Coordinates of C-alpha atoms in Angstrom, one line a residue:
M1 CA 23.0 3.0 -12.9
V2 CA 22.5 6.1 -15.0
A3 CA 23.0 8.3 -11.9
W4 CA 26.3 6.5 -11.0
L5 CA 27.6 7.0 -14.5
R6 CA 26.6 10.6 -14.5
L7 CA 28.4 11.2 -11.2
I8 CA 31.7 9.5 -12.1
R9 CA 31.8 11.0 -15.6
S10 CA 31.1 14.6 -14.3
R11 CA 34.0 17.0 -14.6
R12 CA 36.5 17.0 -11.7
V13 CA 34.9 13.9 -10.1
G14 CA 37.4 11.1 -9.7
A15 CA 37.0 7.8 -7.8
S16 CA 37.9 9.2 -4.4
T17 CA 35.6 12.3 -4.9
F18 CA 32.8 10.0 -6.0
F19 CA 32.9 8.0 -2.7
R20 CA 33.2 11.2 -0.6
L21 CA 30.2 12.7 -2.3
M22 CA 28.2 9.5 -1.9
A23 CA 29.1 9.4 1.8
E24 CA 28.2 13.1 2.3
H25 CA 24.9 13.1 0.4
G26 CA 23.7 9.5 0.6
S27 CA 23.0 8.8 -3.1
A28 CA 24.3 9.6 -6.5
E29 CA 21.1 11.5 -7.3
A30 CA 21.6 13.8 -4.2
A31 CA 25.3 14.2 -5.0
L32 CA 24.5 15.3 -8.6
D33 CA 22.0 17.9 -7.2
A34 CA 24.7 19.2 -4.9
L35 CA 27.5 19.4 -7.5
P36 CA 26.7 22.8 -9.0
G37 CA 26.7 24.4 -5.5
I38 CA 29.9 22.7 -4.6
A39 CA 31.5 24.0 -7.8
R40 CA 30.4 27.6 -7.1
Q41 CA 31.9 27.4 -3.7
A42 CA 35.2 26.3 -5.3
R43 CA 34.8 29.2 -7.8
V44 CA 34.4 26.9 -10.8
A45 CA 32.2 28.8 -13.3
D46 CA 29.6 27.3 -15.6
Y47 CA 29.7 23.9 -14.0
A48 CA 27.1 21.2 -15.0
P49 CA 27.1 17.5 -14.1
C50 CA 27.4 14.9 -16.9
P51 CA 24.0 14.9 -18.8
A52 CA 21.8 11.9 -18.4
D53 CA 21.7 11.3 -22.1
D54 CA 25.5 10.9 -22.2
A55 CA 25.3 8.2 -19.4
R56 CA 22.5 6.4 -21.4
R57 CA 24.6 6.5 -24.5
E58 CA 27.5 5.0 -22.6
L59 CA 25.3 2.2 -21.4
D60 CA 24.1 1.5 -24.9
A61 CA 27.7 1.6 -26.3
G62 CA 29.0 -0.8 -23.6
R63 CA 26.2 -3.3 -24.2
A64 CA 26.7 -3.0 -27.9
A65 CA 30.3 -4.1 -27.4
G66 CA 29.1 -7.1 -25.4
A67 CA 30.2 -5.7 -22.1
R68 CA 28.3 -5.1 -18.9
P69 CA 28.9 -2.7 -16.0
L70 CA 30.1 -3.9 -12.6
C71 CA 29.2 -1.5 -9.8
F72 CA 31.1 -1.1 -6.6
G73 CA 29.4 -3.2 -3.9
A74 CA 27.6 -5.5 -6.3
P75 CA 28.2 -9.3 -5.8
D76 CA 30.1 -9.6 -9.1
Y77 CA 32.4 -6.6 -8.5
P78 CA 36.0 -7.8 -7.9
A79 CA 36.3 -8.2 -4.1
A80 CA 40.0 -7.5 -4.2
L81 CA 39.3 -3.9 -5.2
A82 CA 36.7 -3.2 -2.5
D83 CA 39.3 -2.1 0.2
L84 CA 40.8 0.6 -2.1
G85 CA 40.0 4.2 -1.4
D86 CA 40.1 5.0 -5.1
A87 CA 38.4 1.8 -6.4
P88 CA 36.6 2.3 -9.7
P89 CA 32.9 2.9 -8.9
V90 CA 32.0 1.3 -12.2
L91 CA 34.0 -1.2 -14.3
W92 CA 33.1 -2.3 -17.8
A93 CA 33.6 -6.1 -18.0
L94 CA 33.8 -8.3 -21.1
G95 CA 34.1 -12.1 -20.5
R96 CA 34.1 -14.3 -17.4
A97 CA 33.6 -12.0 -14.4
D98 CA 34.0 -15.0 -12.1
L99 CA 37.8 -15.0 -12.8
A100 CA 38.1 -11.8 -10.8
Q101 CA 36.8 -13.6 -7.7
R102 CA 39.7 -16.1 -7.7
P103 CA 43.2 -15.4 -6.2
M104 CA 45.1 -13.2 -8.6
A105 CA 48.7 -12.3 -9.3
A106 CA 49.9 -9.7 -11.8
L107 CA 52.7 -10.0 -14.2
V108 CA 54.1 -6.7 -15.6
G109 CA 57.2 -5.6 -17.5
A110 CA 58.8 -4.1 -20.5
R111 CA 57.1 -3.6 -23.8
N112 CA 60.4 -4.0 -25.6
A113 CA 61.0 -7.3 -23.7
S114 CA 63.9 -9.5 -24.5
S115 CA 63.5 -13.2 -25.5
L116 CA 64.6 -14.3 -22.1
G117 CA 62.1 -11.9 -20.5
T118 CA 59.2 -13.2 -22.5
R119 CA 60.2 -16.8 -21.9
M120 CA 60.2 -16.0 -18.1
A121 CA 56.8 -14.4 -18.3
R122 CA 55.4 -17.4 -20.1
A123 CA 56.8 -19.8 -17.5
L124 CA 55.5 -17.7 -14.6
A125 CA 52.0 -17.4 -16.1
L126 CA 51.8 -21.1 -16.8
G127 CA 53.0 -22.0 -13.3
L128 CA 50.7 -19.5 -11.5
G129 CA 47.8 -20.7 -13.6
K130 CA 48.4 -24.3 -12.7
A131 CA 48.6 -23.3 -9.0
G132 CA 45.1 -21.7 -9.2
F133 CA 45.9 -18.0 -9.7
T134 CA 44.3 -15.8 -12.3
V135 CA 47.0 -13.9 -14.1
V136 CA 46.5 -10.2 -14.4
S137 CA 48.2 -7.8 -16.8
G138 CA 47.7 -4.8 -19.0
L139 CA 47.3 -6.1 -22.6
A140 CA 50.4 -4.3 -23.7
R141 CA 53.3 -5.5 -25.9
G142 CA 56.1 -7.6 -24.5
I143 CA 55.7 -9.1 -21.1
D144 CA 52.0 -8.4 -20.8
R145 CA 51.3 -10.2 -24.1
A146 CA 53.4 -13.2 -23.2
A147 CA 51.7 -13.5 -19.8
H148 CA 48.2 -13.3 -21.2
L149 CA 48.9 -15.8 -24.0
A150 CA 50.4 -18.4 -21.6
A151 CA 47.4 -18.0 -19.1
L152 CA 44.6 -18.2 -21.7
E153 CA 43.7 -21.8 -20.7
T154 CA 43.9 -21.3 -16.9
G155 CA 42.4 -17.8 -16.7
T156 CA 43.7 -14.3 -17.3
V157 CA 42.4 -10.7 -16.7
A158 CA 43.4 -7.9 -19.0
V159 CA 42.9 -4.3 -17.6
Q160 CA 42.7 -1.8 -20.5
A161 CA 43.7 1.8 -20.4
G162 CA 41.1 2.9 -22.9
G163 CA 37.5 1.9 -23.4
I164 CA 36.5 -1.8 -23.3
D165 CA 36.0 -1.7 -27.1
V166 CA 39.3 0.0 -27.9
I167 CA 42.3 -2.3 -28.3
Y168 CA 45.7 -0.8 -27.8
P169 CA 48.0 -1.7 -29.3
T170 CA 46.0 -2.8 -32.3
E171 CA 48.3 -5.8 -32.9
N172 CA 46.8 -7.4 -29.8
A173 CA 43.3 -7.4 -31.3
G174 CA 43.3 -11.2 -31.8
L175 CA 44.6 -11.8 -28.2
A176 CA 41.9 -9.4 -26.9
A177 CA 39.3 -11.4 -28.7
D178 CA 40.6 -14.7 -27.1
I179 CA 40.6 -13.1 -23.6
A180 CA 37.0 -11.9 -24.1
E181 CA 36.0 -15.5 -25.0
T182 CA 37.9 -17.4 -22.2
G183 CA 39.1 -14.8 -19.8
L184 CA 38.1 -11.3 -18.7
R185 CA 38.7 -7.8 -19.9
L186 CA 38.1 -4.8 -17.6
S187 CA 38.1 -1.0 -18.1
E188 CA 37.0 1.9 -16.0
Q189 CA 36.9 4.2 -19.0
P190 CA 33.7 4.7 -21.1
P191 CA 33.5 2.7 -24.3
G192 CA 35.1 4.4 -27.3
M193 CA 37.7 6.2 -25.1
Q194 CA 41.1 6.2 -26.8
P195 CA 43.8 5.7 -24.2
Q196 CA 45.7 8.8 -23.1
A197 CA 48.9 9.1 -21.0
R198 CA 47.0 9.8 -17.8
H199 CA 44.9 6.6 -18.2
F200 CA 47.9 4.3 -17.8
P201 CA 48.7 5.0 -14.2
Q202 CA 45.0 4.7 -13.4
R203 CA 44.9 1.3 -15.1
N204 CA 48.0 0.3 -13.2
R205 CA 46.4 0.8 -9.9
I206 CA 43.6 -1.5 -10.9
I207 CA 46.1 -4.2 -12.0
S208 CA 47.9 -4.1 -8.6
G209 CA 44.6 -3.7 -6.7
L210 CA 43.2 -6.8 -8.1
S211 CA 46.3 -8.8 -7.3
R212 CA 47.7 -10.4 -4.2
A213 CA 51.1 -9.8 -5.7
V214 CA 52.7 -7.9 -8.5
V215 CA 55.7 -9.6 -10.2
V216 CA 57.9 -7.4 -12.3
V217 CA 59.7 -9.4 -15.0
E218 CA 61.6 -6.7 -16.9
A219 CA 61.5 -3.0 -16.2
A220 CA 63.8 0.0 -16.9
A221 CA 64.7 2.3 -14.0
R222 CA 61.9 4.7 -15.0
S223 CA 58.9 2.7 -16.3
G224 CA 55.2 2.1 -16.0
S225 CA 56.0 -1.2 -14.4
L226 CA 57.6 0.5 -11.5
I227 CA 54.5 2.8 -11.2
T228 CA 52.5 -0.4 -10.8
A229 CA 55.0 -1.7 -8.2
K230 CA 54.7 1.5 -6.2
A231 CA 50.9 1.3 -6.4
A232 CA 51.1 -2.3 -5.1
L233 CA 53.1 -1.2 -2.1
D234 CA 50.7 1.7 -1.4
Q235 CA 47.9 -0.8 -1.5
G236 CA 49.6 -3.3 0.8
R237 CA 50.2 -5.9 -1.9
E238 CA 53.4 -8.0 -2.3
V239 CA 56.0 -6.9 -4.8
L240 CA 58.3 -9.4 -6.4
A241 CA 60.9 -9.1 -9.2
V242 CA 62.9 -11.2 -11.5
P243 CA 66.6 -10.3 -11.4
G244 CA 68.5 -9.5 -14.6
H245 CA 72.0 -8.7 -15.8
P246 CA 73.4 -5.4 -14.4
F247 CA 74.4 -4.3 -17.9
D248 CA 70.9 -4.7 -19.3
A249 CA 68.8 -1.5 -18.9
R250 CA 65.6 -3.6 -19.0
A251 CA 66.7 -5.2 -15.7
A252 CA 67.6 -2.0 -13.9
G253 CA 64.1 -1.5 -12.4
C254 CA 63.9 -5.1 -11.2
N255 CA 67.3 -5.1 -9.6
M256 CA 66.4 -1.8 -7.8
L257 CA 63.2 -3.4 -6.5
I258 CA 65.1 -6.4 -5.2
R259 CA 67.8 -4.1 -3.6
D260 CA 65.0 -2.3 -1.8
G261 CA 63.4 -5.4 -0.4
A262 CA 61.2 -7.0 -3.2
V263 CA 61.2 -10.8 -3.2
L264 CA 63.6 -12.3 -5.7
V265 CA 61.7 -14.6 -8.2
R266 CA 63.3 -17.6 -9.9
G267 CA 60.0 -19.2 -10.9
A268 CA 56.3 -19.6 -10.0
E269 CA 57.3 -21.5 -6.9
D270 CA 58.8 -18.4 -5.4
V271 CA 55.7 -16.4 -6.0
C272 CA 53.4 -19.1 -4.5
E273 CA 55.7 -19.5 -1.5
A274 CA 55.7 -15.8 -0.8
L275 CA 51.9 -15.6 -0.9
T276 CA 51.0 -18.9 0.7
G277 CA 54.1 -20.0 2.6
Q278 CA 54.1 -23.3 0.6
L279 CA 55.0 -24.6 -2.8
P280 CA 52.2 -24.7 -5.3
L281 CA 49.9 -27.7 -6.0
P282 CA 47.8 -27.7 -9.2
V283 CA 44.2 -26.6 -8.5
P284 CA 41.6 -27.6 -11.1
D285 CA 39.3 -24.9 -12.4
P286 CA 35.8 -25.8 -11.2
A287 CA 34.4 -24.5 -14.6
P288 CA 37.1 -24.8 -17.1
P289 CA 36.6 -22.7 -20.2
P290 CA 36.7 -24.1 -23.7
R291 CA 40.0 -24.4 -25.4
P292 CA 40.9 -20.9 -26.8
R293 CA 41.6 -20.2 -30.4
I294 CA 45.1 -18.7 -30.1
T295 CA 45.4 -16.5 -33.1
E296 CA 49.0 -15.5 -32.4
V297 CA 50.6 -18.9 -33.1
P298 CA 51.9 -19.0 -36.7
R299 CA 50.1 -21.6 -38.8
T300 CA 52.1 -21.1 -42.0
P301 CA 55.2 -23.1 -42.8
P302 CA 58.6 -21.4 -42.0
S303 CA 59.2 -20.6 -45.7
A304 CA 55.9 -18.6 -45.8
R305 CA 56.4 -16.6 -42.6
R306 CA 56.8 -12.9 -42.7
A307 CA 60.0 -11.2 -43.7
P308 CA 61.0 -7.8 -42.3
A309 CA 60.5 -4.8 -44.5
D310 CA 64.3 -4.1 -44.6
T311 CA 67.6 -5.1 -43.1
A312 CA 67.5 -2.3 -40.6
T313 CA 64.2 -3.5 -39.3
L314 CA 65.5 -7.1 -38.9
H315 CA 68.7 -5.8 -37.1
A316 CA 66.5 -3.8 -34.7
E317 CA 64.3 -6.8 -34.0
I318 CA 67.3 -9.0 -33.2
L319 CA 68.9 -6.4 -31.0
S320 CA 65.7 -5.8 -29.1
R321 CA 65.5 -9.5 -28.2
L322 CA 69.1 -9.8 -27.0
G323 CA 70.8 -8.6 -23.9
P324 CA 74.0 -9.2 -22.0
S325 CA 72.8 -12.6 -20.8
P326 CA 73.5 -15.2 -23.6
L327 CA 70.6 -16.6 -25.6
A328 CA 70.6 -19.7 -27.8
E329 CA 70.6 -18.8 -31.5
D330 CA 67.9 -21.3 -32.3
Q331 CA 65.7 -19.8 -29.6
L332 CA 66.2 -16.4 -31.1
I333 CA 65.1 -17.6 -34.5
R334 CA 62.0 -19.2 -33.0
D335 CA 61.2 -16.0 -31.2
L336 CA 61.6 -14.0 -34.4
A337 CA 59.3 -16.5 -36.3
L338 CA 61.5 -16.1 -39.4
P339 CA 63.4 -18.6 -41.6
A340 CA 66.9 -19.3 -40.4
G341 CA 68.2 -18.3 -43.9
H342 CA 66.9 -14.8 -43.3
V343 CA 68.3 -14.4 -39.8
A344 CA 71.8 -15.9 -40.3
P345 CA 73.2 -13.2 -42.6
A346 CA 71.9 -10.5 -40.3
L347 CA 73.6 -12.2 -37.3
V348 CA 76.9 -12.2 -39.2
T349 CA 76.6 -8.5 -40.1
L350 CA 75.8 -7.6 -36.5
E351 CA 78.7 -9.7 -35.2
L352 CA 81.2 -8.1 -37.6
D353 CA 79.8 -4.7 -36.5
G354 CA 80.6 -5.6 -32.9
R355 CA 77.0 -5.2 -31.8
I356 CA 76.5 -8.9 -30.9
Q357 CA 78.9 -11.5 -29.6
R358 CA 78.8 -15.2 -30.5
Q359 CA 79.8 -17.6 -27.6
A360 CA 80.5 -21.3 -27.4
G361 CA 77.5 -23.6 -27.7
G362 CA 75.6 -21.4 -30.2
L363 CA 74.9 -18.6 -27.7
L364 CA 74.5 -15.0 -28.6
S365 CA 74.6 -11.8 -26.5
R366 CA 74.3 -8.1 -27.2
Q367 CA 77.3 -5.8 -26.9
G368 CA 77.2 -2.3 -25.5

């Protein structure tokens, strides 16, 4: 274990290089011995492999966080990743590793998701969970968060960009704790590692690699969700997308995917049919987890719920949840988790400013 960690944490050694060195030299120990000579041939000066003490400290930190390492080829390593050329040699796991042995489907999408988008993500996660799929996502804001919350009872896997003990964004700390209790969190980064920009595409390839299909719920034309979809295609996974209004920038990426051949998704039935050729039937979990403590559900009466710091903040929150497709006003108020008396004046102001439009039946849509 120490030798494997030393090799994968050594400078300029990624997952693909790790497996090539293992194939050429037969073991991690032999590869570590050969690394300085390989570096000299590549004209890399002052090269030294990762020290053994660093690997031991990583093991201690992971275990202190309650996690355990899953090594490529071990029985508890996720079987779906085994056919990837750049599969993580070592994954840190916190929670129920058995969930990664079940059929999995990924739900990904915008961090600034609309109310309709988060509702769709919840409905898909609930339907896929009841059909026997573990729901995979990236523990981000928006679509990821909605998918994880809805799948807590049936099984969800969160793939983290940073270390297993580093929750990003921090607002998802309660959700992450619930997933560790009833689901599974995975990371290929060492404990304590703060997520950096380069880590997110690496995380995305794990999300798609674990899954039979990647469903994109909302995504801009250039977004991390489309990187995940591209990784899925490269890995031979199915790519599906939820269509959206052409005027909504958050739907541009999904509509592009559908134009280019992705399966159009109206509900969990479409995902199941694309993967199995038949409509879903509920599949009981052979070892159902205890009912999770969902810390994200407000337990205070409406009058005691949070109020935005200022009017501009409330306006921004309202506009972020609306798009060209109409949304019921009462649904918007529930999504905001604010008293109706706080929201109504802001809606009037935005309507007078021409930024939202009120339609028949209590429906609202965003203008421009």
